[in-house]
Short mmCIF file of C-alpha atoms and ligand atoms in Angstrom, two decimals:
data_model
loop_
_atom_site.label_atom_id
_atom_site.label_comp_id
_atom_site.label_asym_id
_atom_site.label_seq_id
_atom_site.Cartn_x
_atom_site.Cartn_y
_atom_site.Cartn_z
CA MET B 1 -56.88 31.92 -202.23
CA LYS B 2 -58.76 34.36 -204.35
CA THR B 3 -60.84 35.39 -201.35
CA THR B 4 -57.70 36.14 -199.39
CA VAL B 5 -56.35 38.40 -202.10
CA THR B 6 -59.60 40.32 -202.33
CA LEU B 7 -59.78 40.72 -198.60
CA SER B 8 -56.25 42.04 -198.39
CA ALA B 9 -56.96 44.43 -201.25
CA LEU B 10 -59.92 45.77 -199.32
CA LEU B 11 -57.90 46.13 -196.16
CA GLY B 12 -55.28 47.97 -198.17
CA LEU B 13 -57.80 50.38 -199.60
CA ALA B 14 -59.33 51.05 -196.23
CA GLY B 15 -55.89 51.96 -194.97
CA LEU B 16 -55.13 54.30 -197.82
CA THR B 17 -57.70 56.94 -197.06
CA SER B 18 -56.41 57.52 -193.56
CA ALA B 19 -52.77 57.00 -194.42
CA HIS B 20 -52.42 59.50 -197.23
CA TYR B 21 -52.39 63.25 -196.96
CA THR B 22 -51.62 66.62 -198.44
CA PHE B 23 -51.12 70.04 -196.88
CA ASP B 24 -53.56 72.96 -196.87
CA LYS B 25 -53.07 74.89 -193.60
CA LEU B 26 -50.23 77.31 -192.96
CA LEU B 27 -48.69 77.58 -189.50
CA VAL B 28 -46.47 80.45 -188.36
CA ASN B 29 -44.73 79.80 -185.06
CA ASP B 30 -47.10 76.87 -184.57
CA VAL B 31 -50.23 79.04 -184.91
CA LYS B 32 -52.64 78.32 -187.77
CA GLN B 33 -53.07 81.25 -190.15
CA GLY B 34 -56.39 81.74 -191.91
CA GLY B 35 -58.38 78.75 -193.07
CA ASP B 36 -57.77 75.86 -195.42
CA ASN B 37 -55.94 77.04 -198.54
CA THR B 38 -55.87 80.70 -197.50
CA TYR B 39 -52.11 80.78 -198.09
CA ILE B 40 -51.46 77.30 -199.47
CA ARG B 41 -52.45 76.67 -203.05
CA LYS B 42 -55.37 74.33 -203.51
CA HIS B 43 -54.89 71.43 -205.88
CA THR B 44 -57.09 68.63 -207.17
CA ARG B 45 -55.01 65.57 -206.34
CA GLY B 46 -56.59 65.26 -202.93
CA TYR B 47 -54.57 63.12 -200.54
CA MET B 48 -53.13 60.80 -203.17
CA PRO B 49 -49.37 60.75 -203.65
CA THR B 50 -47.42 61.51 -206.82
CA LYS B 51 -45.33 58.57 -208.03
CA GLY B 52 -43.08 57.33 -210.83
CA THR B 53 -42.79 59.46 -213.96
CA GLU B 54 -45.37 61.92 -212.61
CA ILE B 55 -42.44 63.67 -210.93
CA LEU B 56 -41.37 64.81 -214.41
CA GLU B 57 -44.61 66.66 -215.05
CA GLU B 58 -45.11 70.39 -214.63
CA ASP B 59 -47.73 69.77 -211.96
CA PHE B 60 -44.94 68.41 -209.75
CA ARG B 61 -44.32 72.05 -208.78
CA CYS B 62 -47.38 72.79 -206.68
CA ASN B 63 -49.46 69.67 -207.32
CA THR B 64 -52.22 68.87 -209.80
CA ASN B 65 -54.08 71.91 -211.13
CA ALA B 66 -52.87 74.05 -208.23
CA GLN B 67 -54.52 77.47 -208.21
CA PRO B 68 -53.20 80.69 -206.67
CA ALA B 69 -54.29 81.11 -203.06
CA PRO B 70 -56.17 84.28 -202.04
CA GLN B 71 -53.47 85.61 -199.71
CA VAL B 72 -49.73 85.98 -199.14
CA MET B 73 -48.34 85.46 -195.61
CA THR B 74 -45.62 87.82 -194.41
CA VAL B 75 -42.92 86.25 -192.23
CA LYS B 76 -39.52 87.28 -190.91
CA PRO B 77 -36.28 85.36 -190.52
CA GLY B 78 -36.50 83.14 -187.45
CA ASP B 79 -40.21 82.43 -187.87
CA LYS B 80 -41.13 78.76 -187.86
CA ILE B 81 -43.22 77.90 -190.92
CA GLY B 82 -45.40 74.78 -191.00
CA PHE B 83 -47.50 73.11 -193.69
CA GLN B 84 -50.21 71.24 -191.83
CA GLN B 85 -52.00 68.20 -193.18
CA ALA B 86 -55.41 68.51 -194.81
CA PHE B 87 -58.60 66.44 -194.53
CA GLY B 88 -58.28 65.94 -190.80
CA ALA B 89 -55.07 63.92 -191.01
CA ASN B 90 -53.10 64.23 -187.81
CA GLY B 91 -49.65 62.80 -188.29
CA ILE B 92 -47.30 61.61 -191.01
CA GLU B 93 -46.97 57.86 -190.68
CA HIS B 94 -44.87 57.17 -193.71
CA PRO B 95 -41.09 56.85 -193.38
CA GLY B 96 -38.99 59.35 -195.28
CA PRO B 97 -37.34 62.76 -195.51
CA THR B 98 -38.91 66.19 -195.88
CA GLN B 99 -37.70 68.98 -198.16
CA VAL B 100 -38.69 72.61 -198.52
CA TYR B 101 -37.93 74.47 -201.75
CA MET B 102 -38.45 78.15 -202.56
CA THR B 103 -38.54 80.17 -205.74
CA ALA B 104 -38.48 83.97 -205.94
CA ALA B 105 -41.71 85.53 -207.22
CA LYS B 106 -40.67 88.75 -208.93
CA ASN B 107 -44.24 89.61 -209.92
CA GLY B 108 -45.74 88.57 -206.61
CA ALA B 109 -46.39 85.15 -205.13
CA LYS B 110 -49.96 84.99 -206.44
CA ASN B 111 -48.69 85.37 -210.01
CA GLU B 112 -45.71 83.03 -209.76
CA ASP B 113 -45.83 79.92 -211.96
CA GLY B 114 -42.70 78.29 -210.52
CA SER B 115 -40.92 78.00 -213.86
CA GLY B 116 -37.81 79.75 -212.54
CA ASP B 117 -35.03 78.53 -210.27
CA TRP B 118 -35.77 76.84 -206.95
CA PHE B 119 -33.40 76.53 -204.01
CA LYS B 120 -33.71 74.16 -201.07
CA VAL B 121 -34.19 75.99 -197.81
CA ALA B 122 -34.66 73.02 -195.48
CA GLN B 123 -34.30 69.26 -195.16
CA SER B 124 -35.26 66.80 -192.42
CA LEU B 125 -33.83 63.31 -192.15
CA ILE B 126 -33.49 60.92 -189.22
CA CYS B 127 -33.88 62.21 -185.66
CA LYS B 128 -33.66 58.92 -183.72
CA ALA B 129 -30.77 56.53 -184.22
CA GLY B 130 -31.91 52.94 -184.23
CA ASN B 131 -32.02 49.62 -186.03
CA ALA B 132 -33.16 48.88 -189.55
CA GLU B 133 -36.72 48.35 -188.37
CA SER B 134 -36.86 51.85 -186.89
CA LEU B 135 -35.99 53.29 -190.29
CA ARG B 136 -39.33 51.97 -191.46
CA ASN B 137 -41.16 54.25 -189.03
CA TYR B 138 -40.27 56.36 -185.98
CA ALA B 139 -36.61 57.08 -186.78
CA TRP B 140 -37.63 59.90 -189.15
CA CYS B 141 -37.93 63.45 -187.83
CA SER B 142 -41.35 63.91 -189.43
CA TRP B 143 -42.84 60.68 -188.03
CA LYS B 144 -46.28 61.36 -186.52
CA GLU B 145 -45.91 65.13 -186.93
CA ASN B 146 -48.92 66.70 -188.57
CA ASN B 147 -46.95 69.29 -190.51
CA VAL B 148 -43.77 69.78 -192.52
CA ASN B 149 -41.90 72.63 -190.87
CA PHE B 150 -38.71 74.66 -190.86
CA VAL B 151 -37.36 77.92 -189.46
CA MET B 152 -36.93 80.65 -192.07
CA PRO B 153 -33.18 81.24 -192.21
CA GLU B 154 -31.49 84.64 -192.20
CA SER B 155 -29.92 83.80 -195.54
CA VAL B 156 -33.14 84.13 -197.55
CA PRO B 157 -33.40 87.68 -198.96
CA ASP B 158 -36.53 89.79 -198.62
CA GLY B 159 -39.19 89.28 -201.26
CA GLU B 160 -42.17 87.19 -202.24
CA TYR B 161 -41.79 83.48 -202.82
CA LEU B 162 -43.55 80.27 -203.61
CA VAL B 163 -42.57 77.86 -200.84
CA ARG B 164 -42.98 74.18 -201.64
CA ALA B 165 -43.00 71.69 -198.75
CA GLU B 166 -42.64 68.02 -199.55
CA HIS B 167 -42.56 64.69 -197.79
CA ILE B 168 -41.15 61.67 -199.60
CA ALA B 169 -42.48 58.33 -198.34
CA LEU B 170 -39.92 55.60 -198.93
CA HIS B 171 -41.73 52.42 -197.94
CA GLY B 172 -42.22 51.46 -201.59
CA ALA B 173 -39.07 53.13 -202.92
CA HIS B 174 -37.22 49.82 -203.42
CA ALA B 175 -39.84 49.00 -206.06
CA GLY B 176 -39.77 52.42 -207.73
CA GLN B 177 -42.82 53.52 -205.78
CA ALA B 178 -41.61 56.40 -203.62
CA GLU B 179 -44.58 58.61 -202.76
CA PHE B 180 -44.42 62.41 -202.96
CA TYR B 181 -46.71 64.60 -200.87
CA TYR B 182 -46.38 68.36 -201.39
CA ALA B 183 -48.06 71.72 -201.71
CA CYS B 184 -46.99 75.36 -202.19
CA ALA B 185 -47.53 78.36 -199.93
CA GLN B 186 -47.38 82.03 -200.93
CA ILE B 187 -44.99 83.78 -198.57
CA LYS B 188 -43.34 87.20 -198.30
CA VAL B 189 -40.08 87.49 -196.37
CA GLU B 190 -39.47 90.81 -194.61
CA GLY B 191 -36.63 91.89 -192.37
CA SER B 192 -33.83 89.84 -193.89
CA LYS B 193 -30.37 91.36 -194.23
CA ALA B 194 -29.33 88.82 -196.84
CA THR B 195 -28.75 90.03 -200.39
CA ALA B 196 -27.01 87.12 -202.11
CA ALA B 197 -29.21 84.91 -204.27
CA PRO B 198 -29.49 81.48 -202.61
CA SER B 199 -27.71 78.57 -204.32
CA PRO B 200 -27.53 75.92 -205.63
CA THR B 201 -30.73 75.98 -207.62
CA THR B 202 -32.77 73.55 -209.66
CA LYS B 203 -35.87 73.46 -211.80
CA ILE B 204 -39.08 71.72 -210.84
CA PRO B 205 -39.74 69.35 -212.47
CA GLY B 206 -36.13 68.24 -212.84
CA VAL B 207 -35.11 68.27 -209.22
CA TYR B 208 -35.39 64.47 -209.13
CA ALA B 209 -34.83 61.86 -211.80
CA VAL B 210 -36.91 58.69 -211.65
CA LYS B 211 -33.79 56.60 -211.06
CA ASP B 212 -32.22 58.79 -208.36
CA LYS B 213 -30.77 56.67 -205.57
CA ALA B 214 -32.38 58.85 -202.93
CA ILE B 215 -35.87 57.95 -204.10
CA ASN B 216 -35.14 54.30 -204.87
CA PHE B 217 -33.62 53.55 -201.49
CA SER B 218 -34.73 50.37 -199.76
CA LEU B 219 -35.89 50.45 -196.17
CA TRP B 220 -36.22 46.66 -196.24
CA GLY B 221 -32.55 45.76 -195.95
CA SER B 222 -30.27 46.18 -192.96
CA SER B 223 -29.42 49.85 -193.39
CA THR B 224 -29.67 51.90 -190.21
CA SER B 225 -29.04 55.18 -192.00
CA TYR B 226 -30.21 57.12 -195.02
CA PRO B 227 -27.00 58.49 -196.53
CA GLU B 228 -28.81 60.21 -199.39
CA ILE B 229 -29.90 63.76 -200.06
CA PRO B 230 -32.92 63.98 -202.34
CA GLY B 231 -32.47 66.70 -204.95
CA ILE B 232 -29.97 69.49 -204.39
CA PRO B 233 -28.08 70.37 -201.19
CA VAL B 234 -29.63 72.80 -198.73
CA MET B 235 -28.56 76.41 -199.34
CA ALA B 236 -25.88 77.94 -197.13
CA GLY B 237 -27.48 78.83 -193.82
CA GLY B 238 -30.58 76.78 -194.59
CA GLU B 239 -31.90 74.27 -192.10
CA ILE B 240 -30.87 70.64 -191.74
CA ARG B 241 -32.87 68.76 -189.12
CA GLY B 242 -31.60 65.40 -187.89
CA SER B 243 -28.93 63.55 -189.83
CA ALA B 244 -28.28 60.51 -192.02
CA ASP B 245 -28.08 58.14 -189.04
CA GLY B 246 -29.96 60.11 -186.38
CA LYS B 247 -27.06 60.02 -183.95
CA SER B 248 -27.15 63.78 -183.43
CA GLY B 249 -30.80 63.55 -182.40
CA ASP B 250 -33.54 66.03 -183.24
CA LYS B 251 -31.41 69.08 -183.87
CA ARG B 252 -31.74 71.85 -186.43
CA VAL B 253 -28.42 73.10 -187.73
CA ALA B 254 -27.46 75.58 -190.42
CA ALA B 255 -26.24 74.04 -193.65
CA PRO B 256 -22.66 74.88 -194.54
CA GLY B 257 -22.06 76.79 -197.73
CA ALA B 258 -19.52 78.20 -200.13
CA SER B 259 -18.88 81.13 -197.82
CA ASP B 260 -17.66 78.69 -195.17
CA SER B 261 -15.15 77.01 -197.45
CA SER B 262 -12.17 78.78 -195.89
CA THR B 263 -12.88 77.08 -192.59
CA LYS B 264 -13.57 73.64 -194.01
CA ALA B 265 -10.68 72.22 -195.97
CA ALA B 266 -10.51 68.97 -194.04
CA ALA B 267 -12.30 66.56 -196.34
CA PRO B 268 -9.72 65.81 -199.07
CA ALA B 269 -7.19 64.28 -196.63
CA THR B 270 -8.29 60.68 -197.23
CA ASN B 271 -7.63 60.93 -200.96
CA ASN B 272 -3.91 60.77 -200.31
CA ASN B 273 -4.22 57.24 -199.05
CA ALA B 274 -6.09 56.11 -202.08
CA ALA B 275 -3.44 57.53 -204.40
CA ALA B 276 -0.49 55.82 -202.77
CA PRO B 277 -1.07 52.17 -203.77
CA SER B 278 -1.32 53.02 -207.47
CA ASN B 279 2.47 53.43 -207.59
CA ASN B 280 2.91 49.80 -206.60
CA ASN B 281 2.25 46.97 -208.95
CA ASN B 282 2.23 44.74 -205.92
CA ASN B 283 -1.21 45.42 -204.66
CA ASN B 284 -1.32 42.32 -202.56
CA ASN B 285 1.43 43.10 -200.13
CA ASN B 286 1.37 46.79 -199.72
CA ASN B 287 -0.93 48.86 -197.65
CA ASN B 288 -3.28 46.11 -196.76
CA ALA B 289 -4.60 48.11 -193.90
CA ALA B 290 -5.48 51.15 -195.90
CA PRO B 291 -7.50 49.54 -198.68
CA SER B 292 -9.51 47.38 -196.36
CA GLY B 293 -10.21 50.41 -194.26
CA ASN B 294 -11.48 52.15 -197.34
CA ASN B 295 -13.71 49.29 -198.19
CA ASP B 296 -15.14 49.31 -194.73
CA ASN B 297 -16.01 52.92 -195.09
CA ASN B 298 -17.49 52.71 -198.51
CA LYS B 299 -19.12 49.38 -198.93
CA PRO B 300 -20.45 47.34 -196.05
CA ALA B 301 -23.54 49.34 -195.36
CA GLY B 302 -24.36 49.62 -199.04
CA ASN B 303 -23.51 46.02 -199.81
CA LYS B 304 -25.44 44.48 -197.03
CA GLY B 305 -28.24 46.92 -197.46
CA PHE B 306 -28.57 46.52 -201.17
CA GLY B 307 -27.50 42.91 -201.47
CA GLY B 308 -29.51 41.64 -198.54
CA GLU B 309 -32.47 43.65 -199.44
CA THR B 310 -33.23 41.90 -202.68
CA LYS B 311 -35.25 39.21 -200.97
CA ALA B 312 -37.01 41.63 -198.73
CA ALA B 313 -37.72 43.81 -201.71
CA ALA B 314 -39.18 40.92 -203.61
CA ALA B 315 -41.25 39.93 -200.62
CA SER B 316 -42.77 43.36 -200.30
CA ALA B 317 -42.63 44.32 -203.93
CA ASN B 318 -46.37 44.19 -204.17
CA GLY B 319 -46.47 47.10 -201.80
CA PRO B 320 -46.87 50.32 -203.71
CA SER B 321 -49.44 51.18 -201.10
CA CYS B 322 -48.59 51.72 -197.51
CA LYS B 323 -50.85 49.30 -195.78
CA SER B 324 -50.42 46.40 -198.14
CA ARG B 325 -47.55 45.12 -196.03
CA ARG B 326 -49.90 44.74 -193.16
CA SER B 327 -52.52 42.90 -195.17
CA LYS B 328 -49.81 40.74 -196.60
CA ARG B 329 -48.92 39.63 -193.11
CA PHE B 330 -52.52 38.73 -192.50
CA GLU B 331 -52.41 36.57 -195.57
CA SER B 332 -49.47 34.52 -194.49
CU1 CU K 1 -49.01 56.13 -198.76
#
């Protein structure tokens, strides 16, 4: 018994070194720029993820002891920006979304400490619709890609920025062990016609709370979608890749924003139905169809996912590390 546990611990550790990652190489239009950490700030966490209450620390901005990089990369709207993995890693094999945040650097990107407001310029979710099992791996847009990437939208004004790319691994999220992988690049945007300050904004740390649903989501239930948005919504015109259920495939679309509100007044319609039954004391007889329809929309996925997942969660609750599931199977 004891031998088995030790063996599985060893297997788990062996897996960790190859499974974990950070980002140190900047890509522009899929071409590597400079060397390691020429444009991406070097930090001392190595490939280990940030977890738990560490997301409340100041180092959650650009990672542990991050130091200004020697250079600032100039890009224009429409350029594809990528943060490639460090240490020879060649593909993200953790399930979860990616986010890219930016903060304006009024005194230059090299001098920016990230204490100001950040906006979210891009988000990737699920690119392949599938079953619950697929959500534990290849359903995600970033699966097996060796970089976190996005296309610089027209809606980001000219100027220097810190750009923070992040992948959240969710395999341990049900047990409060979501893993955050991230680094910051120093980038100058030139050629934008945008003048409005991007919104909404957040502070980092502060963008996530430890108990946020989006980072405590279980992949071990029956859910075939990820109906959560970690942090704040993507800015108007920013990039959303994939979708909550992957049914739209691997597409990059512009996020809607306040300026589009005149064309999008459709959403509130369903509220009228919900209001109607409250006039009747006789809940049982009236409007049976409507309430049950509402329940179908709101609950089943969540209920089955969260109710059914308790056992699965308990079964894999030992798994703060990625490969421990595998070793656990070997045990049993
Ligand atoms: Cu991991």
